[in-house]
Amino acid sequence: MVSRLNPYLSFDGDARQAMEFYKEVFGGELTLHTFGNFGQPGAPESDKIMHGMLEAPNGFTLMGADTPPGMEYQPGGGFSVSLSGEDDTELRGYWEKLSAGGTVSVPLDKQMWGDVFGMCTDRFGVPWMVNISEPQG
Protein backbone atom coordinates (compact mmCIF):
# COMPACT_ATOMS: atom_id res chain seq x y z
CA MET A 1 0.00 0.00 0.00
CA VAL A 2 1.32 3.45 -0.88
CA SER A 3 0.90 6.35 1.51
CA ARG A 4 -2.30 8.30 0.96
CA LEU A 5 -3.92 11.49 2.14
CA ASN A 6 -7.69 11.45 2.70
CA PRO A 7 -10.33 13.16 4.87
CA TYR A 8 -11.53 11.58 8.13
CA LEU A 9 -14.89 12.97 9.25
CA SER A 10 -16.35 13.01 12.78
CA PHE A 11 -20.05 12.55 13.51
CA ASP A 12 -22.32 12.92 16.53
CA GLY A 13 -23.78 9.39 16.58
CA ASP A 14 -24.90 9.15 12.95
CA ALA A 15 -21.67 7.98 11.28
CA ARG A 16 -23.30 4.78 9.98
CA GLN A 17 -26.04 6.72 8.20
CA ALA A 18 -23.57 9.25 6.81
CA MET A 19 -21.12 6.65 5.53
CA GLU A 20 -23.95 4.64 3.92
CA PHE A 21 -25.10 7.85 2.24
CA TYR A 22 -21.57 8.52 0.88
CA LYS A 23 -21.56 4.95 -0.48
CA GLU A 24 -24.75 5.76 -2.36
CA VAL A 25 -23.16 8.95 -3.68
CA PHE A 26 -19.74 7.60 -4.68
CA GLY A 27 -20.26 3.82 -4.93
CA GLY A 28 -17.48 1.50 -3.85
CA GLU A 29 -16.78 -0.71 -0.87
CA LEU A 30 -17.81 0.40 2.62
CA THR A 31 -16.25 -1.14 5.73
CA LEU A 32 -17.67 -0.27 9.15
CA HIS A 33 -16.28 -1.28 12.56
CA THR A 34 -18.13 -0.50 15.78
CA PHE A 35 -16.73 0.20 19.24
CA GLY A 36 -18.22 -3.19 20.17
CA ASN A 37 -16.04 -4.87 17.53
CA PHE A 38 -12.94 -3.57 19.32
CA GLY A 39 -13.40 -4.64 22.91
CA GLN A 40 -16.35 -2.59 24.15
CA PRO A 41 -19.35 -4.95 23.68
CA GLY A 42 -22.32 -4.05 25.86
CA ALA A 43 -21.19 -0.45 26.35
CA PRO A 44 -23.78 2.22 25.46
CA GLU A 45 -21.70 3.19 22.40
CA SER A 46 -20.98 -0.40 21.28
CA ASP A 47 -23.08 -0.03 18.11
CA LYS A 48 -21.54 3.33 17.19
CA ILE A 49 -18.90 3.47 14.47
CA MET A 50 -15.28 3.45 15.70
CA HIS A 51 -13.93 3.41 12.14
CA GLY A 52 -15.57 3.49 8.73
CA MET A 53 -13.88 3.55 5.34
CA LEU A 54 -15.34 4.00 1.89
CA GLU A 55 -13.11 3.13 -1.06
CA ALA A 56 -14.73 4.38 -4.25
CA PRO A 57 -13.98 2.93 -7.70
CA ASN A 58 -12.47 6.26 -8.82
CA GLY A 59 -9.79 6.11 -6.13
CA PHE A 60 -11.47 8.37 -3.58
CA THR A 61 -11.13 7.25 0.02
CA LEU A 62 -13.35 8.70 2.71
CA MET A 63 -13.09 7.73 6.37
CA GLY A 64 -15.33 8.60 9.28
CA ALA A 65 -16.41 7.69 12.80
CA ASP A 66 -18.67 8.68 15.65
CA THR A 67 -17.02 10.93 18.21
CA PRO A 68 -15.44 8.61 20.82
CA PRO A 69 -16.81 8.55 24.37
CA GLY A 70 -15.17 11.19 26.52
CA MET A 71 -14.44 13.48 23.57
CA GLU A 72 -16.64 16.45 22.67
CA TYR A 73 -18.24 16.60 19.22
CA GLN A 74 -17.44 19.90 17.54
CA PRO A 75 -19.78 20.66 14.63
CA GLY A 76 -18.07 22.31 11.70
CA GLY A 77 -14.67 21.45 13.13
CA GLY A 78 -15.32 17.71 13.16
CA PHE A 79 -12.60 16.63 10.78
CA SER A 80 -9.07 15.27 10.80
CA VAL A 81 -6.64 14.77 7.97
CA SER A 82 -5.56 11.13 7.94
CA LEU A 83 -2.23 9.83 6.67
CA SER A 84 -1.92 6.06 6.40
CA GLY A 85 0.27 3.44 4.79
CA GLU A 86 3.06 0.94 5.37
CA ASP A 87 6.15 3.13 4.99
CA ASP A 88 7.19 3.49 8.64
CA THR A 89 10.06 5.92 7.98
CA GLU A 90 8.01 8.19 5.72
CA LEU A 91 4.97 8.32 8.00
CA ARG A 92 7.01 8.79 11.20
CA GLY A 93 8.77 11.67 9.43
CA TYR A 94 5.42 13.30 8.66
CA TRP A 95 4.34 12.73 12.30
CA GLU A 96 7.47 14.36 13.70
CA LYS A 97 7.04 17.45 11.51
CA LEU A 98 3.26 17.77 12.04
CA SER A 99 3.39 17.31 15.81
CA ALA A 100 6.38 19.66 16.34
CA GLY A 101 5.04 22.84 17.93
CA GLY A 102 1.54 21.35 18.09
CA THR A 103 -0.46 19.27 20.55
CA VAL A 104 -0.38 15.46 20.69
CA SER A 105 -3.69 13.97 21.85
CA VAL A 106 -2.79 10.31 21.15
CA PRO A 107 0.94 9.49 21.08
CA LEU A 108 2.17 7.59 18.03
CA ASP A 109 2.21 4.03 19.39
CA LYS A 110 1.01 0.45 18.78
CA GLN A 111 -2.80 0.24 19.12
CA MET A 112 -5.28 -2.53 19.94
CA TRP A 113 -6.01 -3.15 16.24
CA GLY A 114 -2.32 -3.85 15.61
CA ASP A 115 -1.21 -0.71 13.79
CA VAL A 116 0.91 2.18 15.03
CA PHE A 117 -1.39 5.19 15.37
CA GLY A 118 -1.31 8.73 16.72
CA MET A 119 -3.35 11.93 16.74
CA CYS A 120 -2.10 15.49 16.93
CA THR A 121 -3.14 19.03 16.12
CA ASP A 122 -0.47 20.95 14.26
CA ARG A 123 0.65 24.45 15.16
CA PHE A 124 -1.95 25.89 12.78
CA GLY A 125 -4.86 24.11 14.47
CA VAL A 126 -5.30 21.36 11.85
CA PRO A 127 -6.05 17.93 13.36
CA TRP A 128 -4.04 14.99 11.96
CA MET A 129 -4.14 11.20 12.37
CA VAL A 130 -1.24 8.96 11.33
CA ASN A 131 -1.71 5.19 10.97
CA ILE A 132 1.21 2.91 10.11
CA SER A 133 0.19 -0.62 9.18
CA GLU A 134 2.41 -3.67 8.90
CA PRO A 135 3.70 -4.34 5.37
CA GLN A 136 1.60 -7.01 3.60
CA GLY A 137 3.53 -10.05 2.42
Coordinates of N, CA and C in Angstrom, one line a residue:
M1 N 0.8 -1.2 0.0 CA 0.0 0.0 0.0 C 0.9 1.2 0.0
V2 N 0.6 2.2 -0.9 CA 1.3 3.4 -0.9 C 0.7 4.4 0.2
S3 N 1.4 5.4 0.6 CA 0.9 6.4 1.5 C -0.2 7.1 0.8
R4 N -1.2 7.5 1.6 CA -2.3 8.3 1.0 C -2.8 9.4 1.9
L5 N -3.4 10.4 1.4 CA -3.9 11.5 2.1 C -5.4 11.5 1.9
N6 N -6.2 11.4 2.9 CA -7.7 11.5 2.7 C -8.4 12.0 3.9
P7 N -9.6 12.6 3.7 CA -10.3 13.2 4.9 C -10.9 12.1 5.8
Y8 N -10.9 12.4 7.1 CA -11.5 11.6 8.1 C -12.5 12.4 8.9
L9 N -13.8 12.1 8.7 CA -14.9 13.0 9.3 C -15.4 12.4 10.6
S10 N -15.8 13.4 11.5 CA -16.3 13.0 12.8 C -17.8 13.3 12.8
F11 N -18.6 12.4 13.4 CA -20.1 12.5 13.5 C -20.5 12.4 14.9
D12 N -21.7 12.9 15.2 CA -22.3 12.9 16.5 C -23.3 11.8 16.7
G13 N -22.9 10.5 16.4 CA -23.8 9.4 16.6 C -24.4 8.9 15.3
D14 N -24.3 9.6 14.2 CA -24.9 9.2 12.9 C -23.9 8.8 11.9
A15 N -22.7 8.3 12.3 CA -21.7 8.0 11.3 C -22.1 6.9 10.3
R16 N -22.8 5.9 10.8 CA -23.3 4.8 10.0 C -24.2 5.3 8.9
Q17 N -25.1 6.2 9.2 CA -26.0 6.7 8.2 C -25.3 7.6 7.2
A18 N -24.3 8.4 7.7 CA -23.6 9.3 6.8 C -22.7 8.5 5.9
M19 N -22.0 7.4 6.4 CA -21.1 6.6 5.5 C -21.9 5.8 4.5
E20 N -23.1 5.3 4.9 CA -23.9 4.6 3.9 C -24.4 5.6 2.8
F21 N -24.7 6.8 3.2 CA -25.1 7.9 2.2 C -24.0 8.1 1.3
Y22 N -22.7 8.3 1.8 CA -21.6 8.5 0.9 C -21.4 7.3 -0.1
K23 N -21.7 6.1 0.4 CA -21.6 4.9 -0.5 C -22.6 5.1 -1.6
E24 N -23.8 5.6 -1.3 CA -24.8 5.8 -2.4 C -24.3 6.8 -3.3
V25 N -23.6 7.8 -2.8 CA -23.2 8.9 -3.7 C -22.0 8.5 -4.6
F26 N -21.0 7.9 -4.0 CA -19.7 7.6 -4.7 C -19.6 6.2 -5.2
G27 N -20.4 5.2 -4.6 CA -20.3 3.8 -4.9 C -19.1 3.3 -4.2
G28 N -18.7 2.1 -4.5 CA -17.5 1.5 -3.9 C -17.8 0.5 -2.7
E29 N -16.7 0.3 -2.0 CA -16.8 -0.7 -0.9 C -16.7 0.0 0.5
L30 N -17.7 -0.2 1.3 CA -17.8 0.4 2.6 C -17.5 -0.6 3.7
T31 N -16.6 -0.3 4.6 CA -16.3 -1.1 5.7 C -16.5 -0.3 7.0
L32 N -17.3 -0.9 7.9 CA -17.7 -0.3 9.2 C -17.3 -1.2 10.3
H33 N -16.6 -0.6 11.3 CA -16.3 -1.3 12.6 C -16.8 -0.5 13.7
T34 N -17.5 -1.2 14.6 CA -18.1 -0.5 15.8 C -17.2 -0.5 17.0
F35 N -17.5 0.3 18.0 CA -16.7 0.2 19.2 C -16.9 -1.2 19.9
G36 N -18.0 -1.8 19.7 CA -18.2 -3.2 20.2 C -17.3 -4.2 19.5
N37 N -17.0 -4.0 18.2 CA -16.0 -4.9 17.5 C -14.6 -4.8 18.1
F38 N -14.3 -3.8 18.8 CA -12.9 -3.6 19.3 C -12.9 -3.5 20.8
G39 N -13.6 -4.5 21.5 CA -13.4 -4.6 22.9 C -14.3 -3.9 23.8
Q40 N -15.4 -3.3 23.3 CA -16.3 -2.6 24.1 C -17.8 -3.1 23.9
P41 N -18.0 -4.4 23.8 CA -19.4 -4.9 23.7 C -20.2 -4.6 24.9
G42 N -21.4 -4.3 24.7 CA -22.3 -4.1 25.9 C -22.3 -2.6 26.4
A43 N -21.3 -1.9 26.0 CA -21.2 -0.5 26.4 C -22.3 0.3 25.6
P44 N -22.7 1.5 26.1 CA -23.8 2.2 25.5 C -23.4 2.6 24.0
E45 N -22.1 2.8 23.7 CA -21.7 3.2 22.4 C -21.3 2.0 21.5
S46 N -21.5 0.8 22.0 CA -21.0 -0.4 21.3 C -21.4 -0.5 19.8
D47 N -22.6 0.1 19.5 CA -23.1 0.0 18.1 C -22.7 1.2 17.3
K48 N -22.0 2.2 17.9 CA -21.5 3.3 17.2 C -20.3 3.0 16.4
I49 N -20.0 3.8 15.4 CA -18.9 3.5 14.5 C -17.6 4.0 15.0
M50 N -16.6 3.1 15.3 CA -15.3 3.4 15.7 C -14.4 3.8 14.5
H51 N -14.7 3.1 13.4 CA -13.9 3.4 12.1 C -14.7 2.9 10.9
G52 N -14.9 3.8 10.0 CA -15.6 3.5 8.7 C -14.7 4.0 7.6
M53 N -14.7 3.2 6.5 CA -13.9 3.6 5.3 C -14.6 3.2 4.1
L54 N -14.7 4.2 3.2 CA -15.3 4.0 1.9 C -14.2 4.1 0.8
E55 N -14.1 3.1 0.0 CA -13.1 3.1 -1.1 C -13.9 3.1 -2.4
A56 N -13.9 4.2 -3.0 CA -14.7 4.4 -4.3 C -13.9 3.9 -5.5
P57 N -14.7 3.5 -6.5 CA -14.0 2.9 -7.7 C -13.1 3.9 -8.4
N58 N -13.3 5.2 -8.2 CA -12.5 6.3 -8.8 C -11.2 6.6 -8.0
G59 N -11.0 5.9 -6.9 CA -9.8 6.1 -6.1 C -10.0 7.0 -4.9
F60 N -11.2 7.6 -4.8 CA -11.5 8.4 -3.6 C -11.5 7.5 -2.4
T61 N -11.0 7.9 -1.3 CA -11.1 7.2 0.0 C -11.7 8.2 1.0
L62 N -12.7 7.9 1.7 CA -13.3 8.7 2.7 C -13.5 7.9 4.0
M63 N -13.0 8.4 5.1 CA -13.1 7.7 6.4 C -13.9 8.6 7.3
G64 N -14.5 7.9 8.3 CA -15.3 8.6 9.3 C -15.6 7.7 10.5
A65 N -16.1 8.4 11.6 CA -16.4 7.7 12.8 C -17.3 8.6 13.7
D66 N -18.0 7.9 14.6 CA -18.7 8.7 15.7 C -17.6 9.2 16.6
T67 N -17.9 10.4 17.2 CA -17.0 10.9 18.2 C -16.9 9.9 19.4
P68 N -15.6 9.6 19.7 CA -15.4 8.6 20.8 C -16.0 9.1 22.2
P69 N -16.4 8.2 23.0 CA -16.8 8.5 24.4 C -15.7 9.3 25.1
G70 N -16.1 10.4 25.8 CA -15.2 11.2 26.5 C -14.6 12.4 25.7
M71 N -14.9 12.4 24.4 CA -14.4 13.5 23.6 C -15.7 14.3 23.2
E72 N -15.5 15.6 23.0 CA -16.6 16.4 22.7 C -16.8 16.6 21.2
Y73 N -18.0 16.4 20.6 CA -18.2 16.6 19.2 C -18.2 18.1 18.9
Q74 N -17.5 18.5 17.9 CA -17.4 19.9 17.5 C -18.0 20.1 16.1
P75 N -19.2 20.5 16.0 CA -19.8 20.7 14.6 C -19.0 21.7 13.8
G76 N -18.8 21.4 12.6 CA -18.1 22.3 11.7 C -16.6 22.1 11.8
G77 N -16.1 21.7 13.0 CA -14.7 21.5 13.1 C -14.4 20.0 13.2
G78 N -15.4 19.2 13.0 CA -15.3 17.7 13.2 C -14.6 17.0 12.0
F79 N -13.4 17.3 11.8 CA -12.6 16.6 10.8 C -11.2 16.4 11.2
S80 N -10.5 15.5 10.6 CA -9.1 15.3 10.8 C -8.5 14.9 9.4
V81 N -7.3 15.2 9.2 CA -6.6 14.8 8.0 C -5.9 13.5 8.4
S82 N -6.1 12.4 7.6 CA -5.6 11.1 7.9 C -4.5 10.7 6.9
L83 N -3.3 10.4 7.5 CA -2.2 9.8 6.7 C -2.1 8.4 7.1
S84 N -2.0 7.5 6.1 CA -1.9 6.1 6.4 C -1.1 5.3 5.3
G85 N -0.5 4.3 5.7 CA 0.3 3.4 4.8 C 1.2 2.5 5.5
E86 N 2.1 1.9 4.8 CA 3.1 0.9 5.4 C 4.5 1.5 5.5
D87 N 4.8 2.6 5.0 CA 6.2 3.1 5.0 C 6.4 3.8 6.3
D88 N 7.0 3.0 7.3 CA 7.2 3.5 8.6 C 8.0 4.8 8.7
T89 N 9.1 4.8 8.0 CA 10.1 5.9 8.0 C 9.4 7.2 7.4
E90 N 8.7 7.0 6.3 CA 8.0 8.2 5.7 C 6.9 8.7 6.6
L91 N 6.1 7.9 7.2 CA 5.0 8.3 8.0 C 5.4 8.9 9.4
R92 N 6.5 8.2 9.9 CA 7.0 8.8 11.2 C 7.6 10.2 10.9
G93 N 8.2 10.4 9.8 CA 8.8 11.7 9.4 C 7.7 12.7 9.3
Y94 N 6.6 12.4 8.7 CA 5.4 13.3 8.7 C 4.9 13.6 10.1
W95 N 4.8 12.6 10.9 CA 4.3 12.7 12.3 C 5.2 13.7 13.1
E96 N 6.5 13.5 13.0 CA 7.5 14.4 13.7 C 7.3 15.8 13.3
K97 N 7.2 16.1 12.0 CA 7.0 17.4 11.5 C 5.7 18.0 11.9
L98 N 4.6 17.3 11.7 CA 3.3 17.8 12.0 C 3.1 18.0 13.5
S99 N 3.6 17.2 14.4 CA 3.4 17.3 15.8 C 4.3 18.3 16.5
A100 N 5.4 18.7 15.8 CA 6.4 19.7 16.3 C 5.7 21.0 16.5
G101 N 5.7 21.5 17.7 CA 5.0 22.8 17.9 C 3.5 22.8 18.1
G102 N 3.0 21.5 18.0 CA 1.5 21.3 18.1 C 1.2 20.6 19.4
T103 N 0.0 20.0 19.4 CA -0.5 19.3 20.5 C -0.7 17.8 20.2
V104 N -0.2 16.9 20.9 CA -0.4 15.5 20.7 C -1.5 15.0 21.6
S105 N -2.6 14.5 21.0 CA -3.7 14.0 21.9 C -3.6 12.5 22.0
V106 N -3.0 11.8 21.0 CA -2.8 10.3 21.1 C -1.4 10.1 20.6
P107 N -0.4 9.7 21.5 CA 0.9 9.5 21.1 C 1.0 8.4 20.0
L108 N 2.0 8.6 19.1 CA 2.2 7.6 18.0 C 2.7 6.3 18.7
D109 N 1.9 5.3 18.7 CA 2.2 4.0 19.4 C 1.3 2.9 18.9
K110 N 1.7 1.7 19.2 CA 1.0 0.5 18.8 C -0.4 0.5 19.4
Q111 N -1.4 0.2 18.6 CA -2.8 0.2 19.1 C -3.4 -1.2 19.2
M112 N -4.6 -1.2 19.7 CA -5.3 -2.5 19.9 C -5.6 -3.2 18.6
W113 N -5.7 -2.5 17.5 CA -6.0 -3.2 16.2 C -4.7 -3.6 15.5
G114 N -3.6 -3.3 16.1 CA -2.3 -3.8 15.6 C -1.4 -2.8 14.9
D115 N -2.0 -1.7 14.5 CA -1.2 -0.7 13.8 C -0.6 0.3 14.8
V116 N 0.4 1.0 14.3 CA 0.9 2.2 15.0 C 0.1 3.4 14.6
F117 N -0.4 4.1 15.6 CA -1.4 5.2 15.4 C -1.2 6.3 16.3
G118 N -1.4 7.6 15.9 CA -1.3 8.7 16.7 C -2.2 9.9 16.2
M119 N -2.5 10.8 17.1 CA -3.4 11.9 16.7 C -2.7 13.2 17.3
C120 N -2.7 14.2 16.5 CA -2.1 15.5 16.9 C -2.8 16.6 16.2
T121 N -2.7 17.8 16.8 CA -3.1 19.0 16.1 C -1.9 19.9 15.9
D122 N -1.7 20.2 14.6 CA -0.5 20.9 14.3 C -0.5 22.4 14.8
R123 N 0.5 23.1 14.6 CA 0.6 24.5 15.2 C -0.3 25.4 14.5
F124 N -1.0 25.0 13.4 CA -1.9 25.9 12.8 C -3.4 25.5 13.1
G125 N -3.5 24.5 14.0 CA -4.9 24.1 14.5 C -5.5 23.0 13.6
V126 N -4.8 22.4 12.7 CA -5.3 21.4 11.8 C -5.1 20.0 12.5
P127 N -6.2 19.2 12.7 CA -6.0 17.9 13.4 C -5.6 16.9 12.4
W128 N -4.6 16.0 12.8 CA -4.0 15.0 12.0 C -4.1 13.6 12.7
M129 N -4.2 12.6 11.9 CA -4.1 11.2 12.4 C -3.1 10.5 11.5
V130 N -2.2 9.7 12.1 CA -1.2 9.0 11.3 C -1.4 7.5 11.7
N131 N -1.6 6.6 10.7 CA -1.7 5.2 11.0 C -0.7 4.5 10.1
I132 N 0.2 3.7 10.8 CA 1.2 2.9 10.1 C 0.9 1.4 10.3
S133 N 0.5 0.8 9.1 CA 0.2 -0.6 9.2 C 1.4 -1.5 8.8
E134 N 1.3 -2.7 9.2 CA 2.4 -3.7 8.9 C 2.4 -3.9 7.4
P135 N 3.6 -4.0 6.8 CA 3.7 -4.3 5.4 C 3.0 -5.7 5.1
Q136 N 2.3 -5.8 4.0 CA 1.6 -7.0 3.6 C 2.5 -7.8 2.7
G137 N 2.8 -9.1 3.2 CA 3.5 -10.0 2.4 C 4.9 -9.7 2.2

